[in-house]
PDB file of C-alpha atoms in Angstrom:
ATOM      1  CA  LYS A   9     -69.076 -83.284  20.313  1.00 69.00           C
ATOM      2  CA  ALA A  10     -71.223 -85.727  18.379  1.00 82.00           C
ATOM      3  CA  GLY A  11     -74.028 -84.306  16.293  1.00 94.00           C
ATOM      4  CA  VAL A  12     -77.692 -85.193  16.165  1.00 97.00           C
ATOM      5  CA  THR A  13     -78.235 -88.833  15.276  1.00 97.00           C
ATOM      6  CA  GLN A  14     -81.348 -90.378  13.792  1.00 98.00           C
ATOM      7  CA  THR A  15     -82.258 -94.006  13.371  1.00 97.00           C
ATOM      8  CA  PRO A  16     -83.036 -95.708  11.160  1.00 97.00           C
ATOM      9  CA  ARG A  17     -81.737 -93.776   8.163  1.00 97.00           C
ATOM     10  CA  TYR A  18     -84.033 -95.507   5.703  1.00 97.00           C
ATOM     11  CA  LEU A  19     -87.342 -97.268   6.207  1.00 97.00           C
ATOM     12  CA  ILE A  20     -89.919 -98.868   3.949  1.00 98.00           C
ATOM     13  CA  LYS A  21     -93.432 -99.520   5.214  1.00 98.00           C
ATOM     14  CA  THR A  22     -96.805-100.330   3.691  1.00 98.00           C
ATOM     15  CA  ARG A  23    -100.035 -98.398   4.014  1.00 98.00           C
ATOM     16  CA  GLY A  24    -101.837 -98.911   7.295  1.00 97.00           C
ATOM     17  CA  GLN A  25     -98.728 -99.817   9.253  1.00 98.00           C
ATOM     18  CA  GLN A  26     -97.219 -97.687  11.961  1.00 98.00           C
ATOM     19  CA  VAL A  27     -93.648 -96.519  12.335  1.00 98.00           C
ATOM     20  CA  THR A  28     -91.401 -95.179  15.095  1.00 98.00           C
ATOM     21  CA  LEU A  29     -88.408 -92.982  14.400  1.00 98.00           C
ATOM     22  CA  SER A  30     -85.710 -92.143  16.909  1.00 98.00           C
ATOM     23  CA  CYS A  31     -83.582 -89.066  17.508  1.00 98.00           C
ATOM     24  CA  SER A  32     -80.663 -88.553  19.867  1.00 98.00           C
ATOM     25  CA  PRO A  33     -79.855 -84.865  20.390  1.00 96.00           C
ATOM     26  CA  ILE A  34     -76.460 -83.280  20.821  1.00 95.00           C
ATOM     27  CA  SER A  35     -75.147 -83.978  24.304  1.00 94.00           C
ATOM     28  CA  GLY A  36     -76.489 -81.372  26.704  1.00 91.00           C
ATOM     29  CA  HIS A  37     -79.308 -80.266  24.421  1.00 91.00           C
ATOM     30  CA  ARG A  38     -82.748 -80.511  25.980  1.00 90.00           C
ATOM     31  CA  SER A  39     -85.019 -79.422  23.156  1.00 90.00           C
ATOM     32  CA  VAL A  40     -85.882 -81.646  20.224  1.00 93.00           C
ATOM     33  CA  SER A  41     -87.946 -80.564  17.225  1.00 93.00           C
ATOM     34  CA  TRP A  42     -89.252 -82.688  14.391  1.00 97.00           C
ATOM     35  CA  TYR A  43     -89.799 -81.621  10.794  1.00 97.00           C
ATOM     36  CA  GLN A  44     -91.204 -83.319   7.719  1.00 97.00           C
ATOM     37  CA  GLN A  45     -89.821 -82.614   4.256  1.00 96.00           C
ATOM     38  CA  THR A  46     -91.684 -83.543   1.079  1.00 95.00           C
ATOM     39  CA  PRO A  47     -91.180 -82.343  -2.490  1.00 91.00           C
ATOM     40  CA  GLY A  48     -94.617 -80.761  -2.534  1.00 90.00           C
ATOM     41  CA  GLN A  49     -94.808 -79.092   0.868  1.00 91.00           C
ATOM     42  CA  GLY A  50     -91.153 -78.490   1.623  1.00 92.00           C
ATOM     43  CA  LEU A  51     -89.909 -78.459   5.206  1.00 94.00           C
ATOM     44  CA  GLN A  52     -92.720 -78.308   7.760  1.00 95.00           C
ATOM     45  CA  PHE A  53     -92.610 -78.210  11.536  1.00 94.00           C
ATOM     46  CA  LEU A  54     -94.231 -81.175  13.314  1.00 96.00           C
ATOM     47  CA  PHE A  55     -93.660 -80.626  17.045  1.00 93.00           C
ATOM     48  CA  GLU A  56     -91.126 -79.699  19.675  1.00 91.00           C
ATOM     49  CA  TYR A  57     -90.310 -81.334  22.989  1.00 92.00           C
ATOM     50  CA  PHE A  58     -88.525 -79.899  25.963  1.00 90.00           C
ATOM     51  CA  SER A  59     -88.046 -81.650  29.297  1.00 89.00           C
ATOM     52  CA  GLU A  60     -90.326 -84.499  28.212  1.00 93.00           C
ATOM     53  CA  THR A  61     -93.196 -82.095  27.433  1.00 92.00           C
ATOM     54  CA  GLN A  62     -94.575 -81.138  24.062  1.00 92.00           C
ATOM     55  CA  ARG A  63     -94.285 -77.348  23.917  1.00 86.00           C
ATOM     56  CA  ASN A  64     -95.367 -76.600  20.390  1.00 86.00           C
ATOM     57  CA  LYS A  65     -97.147 -78.431  17.631  1.00 91.00           C
ATOM     58  CA  GLY A  66     -97.486 -77.851  13.908  1.00 92.00           C
ATOM     59  CA  ASN A  67    -100.522 -78.446  11.757  1.00 93.00           C
ATOM     60  CA  PHE A  68    -100.435 -82.214  11.357  1.00 96.00           C
ATOM     61  CA  PRO A  69    -103.127 -84.827  12.077  1.00 96.00           C
ATOM     62  CA  GLY A  70    -103.223 -86.772  15.295  1.00 95.00           C
ATOM     63  CA  ARG A  71    -101.646 -89.789  13.557  1.00 97.00           C
ATOM     64  CA  PHE A  72     -98.355 -88.007  14.141  1.00 98.00           C
ATOM     65  CA  SER A  73     -97.212 -88.138  17.742  1.00 97.00           C
ATOM     66  CA  GLY A  74     -94.023 -87.988  19.687  1.00 97.00           C
ATOM     67  CA  ARG A  75     -92.429 -88.230  23.047  1.00 97.00           C
ATOM     68  CA  GLN A  76     -89.225 -87.360  24.807  1.00 97.00           C
ATOM     69  CA  PHE A  77     -87.385 -89.325  27.416  1.00 97.00           C
ATOM     70  CA  SER A  78     -85.568 -88.119  30.514  1.00 96.00           C
ATOM     71  CA  ASN A  79     -82.226 -88.327  28.676  1.00 95.00           C
ATOM     72  CA  SER A  80     -83.662 -85.950  26.013  1.00 94.00           C
ATOM     73  CA  ARG A  81     -83.818 -88.632  23.350  1.00 97.00           C
ATOM     74  CA  SER A  82     -87.004 -88.387  21.342  1.00 98.00           C
ATOM     75  CA  GLU A  83     -89.184 -90.636  19.254  1.00 98.00           C
ATOM     76  CA  MET A  84     -91.903 -89.835  16.798  1.00 98.00           C
ATOM     77  CA  ASN A  85     -94.619 -92.216  15.769  1.00 98.00           C
ATOM     78  CA  VAL A  86     -96.848 -92.220  12.739  1.00 98.00           C
ATOM     79  CA  SER A  87     -99.850 -94.538  12.872  1.00 95.00           C
ATOM     80  CA  THR A  88    -101.978 -95.808  10.003  1.00 96.00           C
ATOM     81  CA  LEU A  89     -99.463 -94.803   7.377  1.00 97.00           C
ATOM     82  CA  GLU A  90    -100.636 -93.194   4.152  1.00 97.00           C
ATOM     83  CA  LEU A  91     -98.793 -92.877   0.859  1.00 97.00           C
ATOM     84  CA  GLY A  92     -98.480 -89.137   1.485  1.00 96.00           C
ATOM     85  CA  ASP A  93     -96.439 -89.776   4.615  1.00 97.00           C
ATOM     86  CA  SER A  94     -93.474 -90.704   2.451  1.00 97.00           C
ATOM     87  CA  ALA A  95     -90.944 -88.055   3.344  1.00 97.00           C
ATOM     88  CA  LEU A  96     -87.639 -87.170   4.914  1.00 97.00           C
ATOM     89  CA  TYR A  97     -88.184 -86.782   8.650  1.00 98.00           C
ATOM     90  CA  LEU A  98     -85.715 -84.470  10.305  1.00 98.00           C
ATOM     91  CA  CYS A  99     -84.886 -83.994  13.924  1.00 97.00           C
ATOM     92  CA  ALA A 100     -83.233 -80.861  15.286  1.00 94.00           C
ATOM     93  CA  SER A 101     -81.877 -80.187  18.745  1.00 92.00           C
ATOM     94  CA  SER A 102     -81.091 -77.014  20.619  1.00 89.00           C
ATOM     95  CA  SER A 103     -79.692 -76.334  24.036  1.00 82.00           C
ATOM     96  CA  SER A 104     -82.759 -74.991  25.775  1.00 73.00           C
ATOM     97  CA  GLY A 105     -85.271 -74.229  23.118  1.00 59.00           C
ATOM     98  CA  GLY A 106     -87.806 -71.450  23.187  1.00 61.00           C
ATOM     99  CA  GLN A 107     -85.254 -68.687  22.780  1.00 65.00           C
ATOM    100  CA  ILE A 108     -85.195 -66.782  19.542  1.00 63.00           C
ATOM    101  CA  THR A 109     -81.404 -66.988  19.456  1.00 67.00           C
ATOM    102  CA  ASP A 110     -81.286 -70.669  20.290  1.00 78.00           C
ATOM    103  CA  THR A 111     -79.805 -72.345  17.230  1.00 86.00           C
ATOM    104  CA  GLN A 112     -81.292 -75.623  16.039  1.00 89.00           C
ATOM    105  CA  TYR A 113     -78.917 -78.259  14.698  1.00 92.00           C
ATOM    106  CA  PHE A 114     -80.309 -80.902  12.397  1.00 96.00           C
ATOM    107  CA  GLY A 115     -79.668 -84.596  12.085  1.00 97.00           C
ATOM    108  CA  PRO A 116     -79.265 -86.428   8.763  1.00 97.00           C
ATOM    109  CA  GLY A 117     -82.908 -87.454   8.659  1.00 97.00           C
ATOM    110  CA  THR A 118     -84.858 -90.674   8.232  1.00 98.00           C
ATOM    111  CA  ARG A 119     -86.124 -91.386   4.733  1.00 97.00           C
ATOM    112  CA  LEU A 120     -89.535 -93.066   5.039  1.00 98.00           C
ATOM    113  CA  THR A 121     -91.116 -94.678   2.001  1.00 98.00           C
ATOM    114  CA  VAL A 122     -94.722 -95.865   2.236  1.00 98.00           C
ATOM    115  CA  LEU A 123     -95.818 -98.405  -0.374  1.00 97.00           C
TER     116      LEU A 123
ATOM    117  CA  ASP B  28     -96.101 -69.040   5.864  1.00 70.00           C
ATOM    118  CA  ALA B  29     -92.491 -67.978   5.446  1.00 73.00           C
ATOM    119  CA  LYS B  30     -91.837 -64.275   5.955  1.00 86.00           C
ATOM    120  CA  THR B  31     -89.017 -64.212   3.427  1.00 94.00           C
ATOM    121  CA  THR B  32     -88.621 -63.997  -0.337  1.00 95.00           C
ATOM    122  CA  GLN B  33     -85.626 -65.477  -2.121  1.00 97.00           C
ATOM    123  CA  PRO B  34     -84.758 -66.010  -5.789  1.00 97.00           C
ATOM    124  CA  PRO B  35     -85.410 -69.639  -6.736  1.00 97.00           C
ATOM    125  CA  SER B  36     -81.963 -70.232  -8.201  1.00 97.00           C
ATOM    126  CA  MET B  37     -78.538 -68.687  -8.714  1.00 98.00           C
ATOM    127  CA  ASP B  38     -75.266 -69.689 -10.329  1.00 97.00           C
ATOM    128  CA  CYS B  39     -71.797 -68.807  -9.102  1.00 97.00           C
ATOM    129  CA  ALA B  40     -68.361 -69.527 -10.542  1.00 97.00           C
ATOM    130  CA  GLU B  41     -66.057 -71.549  -8.334  1.00 97.00           C
ATOM    131  CA  GLY B  42     -63.684 -69.318  -6.374  1.00 97.00           C
ATOM    132  CA  ARG B  43     -65.894 -66.278  -6.697  1.00 97.00           C
ATOM    133  CA  ALA B  44     -68.053 -64.776  -3.968  1.00 97.00           C
ATOM    134  CA  ALA B  45     -71.646 -65.977  -3.856  1.00 98.00           C
ATOM    135  CA  ASN B  46     -74.104 -63.298  -2.765  1.00 98.00           C
ATOM    136  CA  LEU B  47     -77.524 -64.658  -1.859  1.00 98.00           C
ATOM    137  CA  PRO B  48     -80.242 -62.045  -1.307  1.00 98.00           C
ATOM    138  CA  CYS B  49     -83.286 -62.293   0.943  1.00 97.00           C
ATOM    139  CA  ASN B  50     -86.214 -59.936   1.397  1.00 96.00           C
ATOM    140  CA  HIS B  51     -88.016 -59.796   4.732  1.00 94.00           C
ATOM    141  CA  SER B  52     -89.916 -56.513   4.562  1.00 93.00           C
ATOM    142  CA  THR B  53     -92.337 -57.364   7.399  1.00 90.00           C
ATOM    143  CA  ILE B  54     -89.671 -58.301   9.927  1.00 91.00           C
ATOM    144  CA  SER B  55     -90.301 -57.097  13.475  1.00 86.00           C
ATOM    145  CA  GLY B  56     -87.771 -55.440  15.733  1.00 84.00           C
ATOM    146  CA  ASN B  57     -87.039 -58.516  17.828  1.00 82.00           C
ATOM    147  CA  GLU B  58     -86.954 -61.077  15.028  1.00 87.00           C
ATOM    148  CA  TYR B  59     -83.685 -62.594  13.909  1.00 89.00           C
ATOM    149  CA  VAL B  60     -82.590 -63.590  10.423  1.00 93.00           C
ATOM    150  CA  TYR B  61     -81.239 -67.123  10.177  1.00 93.00           C
ATOM    151  CA  TRP B  62     -79.567 -68.871   7.259  1.00 96.00           C
ATOM    152  CA  TYR B  63     -79.428 -72.613   6.741  1.00 97.00           C
ATOM    153  CA  ARG B  64     -78.397 -74.670   3.768  1.00 98.00           C
ATOM    154  CA  GLN B  65     -79.317 -78.151   2.677  1.00 97.00           C
ATOM    155  CA  ILE B  66     -77.105 -80.266   0.504  1.00 95.00           C
ATOM    156  CA  HIS B  67     -79.073 -82.835  -1.442  1.00 88.00           C
ATOM    157  CA  SER B  68     -81.084 -85.137   0.868  1.00 82.00           C
ATOM    158  CA  GLN B  69     -79.071 -84.225   3.968  1.00 92.00           C
ATOM    159  CA  GLY B  70     -80.302 -82.403   7.042  1.00 96.00           C
ATOM    160  CA  PRO B  71     -80.196 -78.593   6.935  1.00 96.00           C
ATOM    161  CA  GLN B  72     -76.928 -77.105   8.126  1.00 96.00           C
ATOM    162  CA  TYR B  73     -76.865 -73.953  10.228  1.00 95.00           C
ATOM    163  CA  ILE B  74     -74.792 -71.167   8.684  1.00 97.00           C
ATOM    164  CA  ILE B  75     -75.257 -67.886  10.522  1.00 95.00           C
ATOM    165  CA  HIS B  76     -77.812 -65.605  12.133  1.00 92.00           C
ATOM    166  CA  GLY B  77     -78.118 -61.939  13.033  1.00 91.00           C
ATOM    167  CA  LEU B  78     -80.403 -59.213  14.344  1.00 89.00           C
ATOM    168  CA  LYS B  79     -79.232 -55.915  12.863  1.00 89.00           C
ATOM    169  CA  ASN B  80     -75.457 -55.854  12.843  1.00 85.00           C
ATOM    170  CA  ASN B  81     -73.392 -57.539  10.183  1.00 93.00           C
ATOM    171  CA  GLU B  82     -72.122 -60.924  11.258  1.00 96.00           C
ATOM    172  CA  THR B  83     -69.224 -63.090  10.106  1.00 97.00           C
ATOM    173  CA  ASN B  84     -68.118 -66.595  10.965  1.00 96.00           C
ATOM    174  CA  GLU B  85     -65.899 -69.222   9.394  1.00 95.00           C
ATOM    175  CA  MET B  86     -68.537 -70.134   6.841  1.00 95.00           C
ATOM    176  CA  ALA B  87     -70.062 -66.871   5.688  1.00 97.00           C
ATOM    177  CA  SER B  88     -70.927 -63.239   6.256  1.00 98.00           C
ATOM    178  CA  LEU B  89     -74.397 -61.837   6.814  1.00 98.00           C
ATOM    179  CA  ILE B  90     -75.136 -58.289   5.755  1.00 97.00           C
ATOM    180  CA  ILE B  91     -78.431 -56.833   7.031  1.00 96.00           C
ATOM    181  CA  THR B  92     -79.648 -53.512   5.668  1.00 95.00           C
ATOM    182  CA  GLU B  93     -80.147 -50.653   8.078  1.00 93.00           C
ATOM    183  CA  ASP B  94     -83.951 -50.833   7.769  1.00 93.00           C
ATOM    184  CA  ARG B  95     -83.687 -54.619   8.256  1.00 94.00           C
ATOM    185  CA  LYS B  96     -86.001 -55.279   5.330  1.00 94.00           C
ATOM    186  CA  SER B  97     -83.435 -57.335   3.451  1.00 96.00           C
ATOM    187  CA  SER B  98     -80.201 -59.196   3.940  1.00 97.00           C
ATOM    188  CA  THR B  99     -77.445 -60.856   1.928  1.00 98.00           C
ATOM    189  CA  LEU B 100     -75.548 -64.009   2.724  1.00 98.00           C
ATOM    190  CA  ILE B 101     -72.022 -63.942   1.345  1.00 98.00           C
ATOM    191  CA  LEU B 102     -69.910 -67.027   0.754  1.00 98.00           C
ATOM    192  CA  PRO B 103     -66.540 -65.388   0.091  1.00 96.00           C
ATOM    193  CA  HIS B 104     -64.918 -68.089  -2.055  1.00 95.00           C
ATOM    194  CA  ALA B 105     -67.528 -70.535  -3.305  1.00 97.00           C
ATOM    195  CA  THR B 106     -66.505 -74.142  -3.930  1.00 97.00           C
ATOM    196  CA  LEU B 107     -68.357 -76.995  -5.589  1.00 97.00           C
ATOM    197  CA  ARG B 108     -69.259 -78.283  -2.125  1.00 96.00           C
ATOM    198  CA  ASP B 109     -71.268 -75.111  -1.533  1.00 97.00           C
ATOM    199  CA  THR B 110     -73.835 -76.252  -4.105  1.00 97.00           C
ATOM    200  CA  ALA B 111     -77.021 -76.516  -2.042  1.00 98.00           C
ATOM    201  CA  VAL B 112     -80.412 -74.986  -1.309  1.00 97.00           C
ATOM    202  CA  TYR B 113     -80.013 -71.949   0.934  1.00 98.00           C
ATOM    203  CA  TYR B 114     -82.842 -70.960   3.245  1.00 97.00           C
ATOM    204  CA  CYS B 115     -83.306 -67.515   4.742  1.00 96.00           C
ATOM    205  CA  ILE B 116     -85.576 -67.685   7.788  1.00 94.00           C
ATOM    206  CA  VAL B 117     -87.046 -64.984   9.972  1.00 91.00           C
ATOM    207  CA  ARG B 118     -87.360 -66.425  13.430  1.00 83.00           C
ATOM    208  CA  VAL B 119     -90.813 -65.487  14.690  1.00 69.00           C
ATOM    209  CA  GLU B 120     -91.285 -65.447  18.417  1.00 60.00           C
ATOM    210  CA  VAL B 121     -94.412 -67.372  19.347  1.00 53.00           C
ATOM    211  CA  GLY B 122     -94.943 -67.502  23.083  1.00 49.00           C
ATOM    212  CA  GLY B 123     -91.319 -68.417  23.626  1.00 48.00           C
ATOM    213  CA  ASN B 124     -91.407 -71.383  21.227  1.00 58.00           C
ATOM    214  CA  THR B 125     -89.746 -70.633  17.952  1.00 74.00           C
ATOM    215  CA  PRO B 126     -90.024 -73.299  15.272  1.00 83.00           C
ATOM    216  CA  LEU B 127     -88.225 -72.617  12.028  1.00 87.00           C
ATOM    217  CA  VAL B 128     -90.504 -71.746   9.117  1.00 88.00           C
ATOM    218  CA  PHE B 129     -88.783 -72.706   5.875  1.00 91.00           C
ATOM    219  CA  GLY B 130     -89.662 -71.200   2.515  1.00 91.00           C
ATOM    220  CA  LYS B 131     -88.548 -72.600  -0.823  1.00 93.00           C
ATOM    221  CA  GLY B 132     -85.016 -71.220  -0.556  1.00 96.00           C
ATOM    222  CA  THR B 133     -82.476 -70.454  -3.272  1.00 98.00           C
ATOM    223  CA  ARG B 134     -80.823 -73.289  -5.161  1.00 97.00           C
ATOM    224  CA  LEU B 135     -77.181 -72.228  -5.552  1.00 98.00           C
ATOM    225  CA  SER B 136     -75.167 -73.992  -8.215  1.00 98.00           C
ATOM    226  CA  VAL B 137     -71.416 -73.484  -8.060  1.00 97.00           C
ATOM    227  CA  ILE B 138     -69.902 -74.051 -11.477  1.00 97.00           C
ATOM    228  CA  ALA B 139     -66.307 -75.093 -12.146  1.00 94.00           C
TER     229      ALA B 139
END
């Protein structure tokens, strides 16, 4: 079974631009979570989607948004990019989500650099 | 904030067992202990999880103390490819949604 895939793997943008990242979960998985990893803050939870609905959200500004499609694929969007948004963005999928024993499997990440 | 405490770094000789400790003294009865690892700039890789019994899979063993206030991840025969940051996570139940809360982890260096 194929793992979680994320596209693109690398991205360079300039301040003020917006960016869209894509995540395809493991086949059959319906929950997709997004995380941001920076050297200063470590790995932080952004939001989680299940059945096209956002179920949980971390402490990030409204510039960070996401959505999920009927095939469980998910996108996240960051508008008005700031230098501090440079990070590794990770997507994780799980079969149903919301269960404490439901294991999340991570993709390879998208490395975003904001200049 | 993470509910776990881990040493920032550890070394292990190749071929020897790597024992990575984790303290989670405030863990609640229904919270699980999860371990992930992250090899440089890759996505975190799931290793193992457990509630109160010891667990073993093809990658590692998880030993949880009887009072559940600490645990140890054991890699039985460490190789150079096991060099990574290892994260111990207590999965907190929040209204049915359970995001992973990562701490700083332990940087394990396996030395030839």
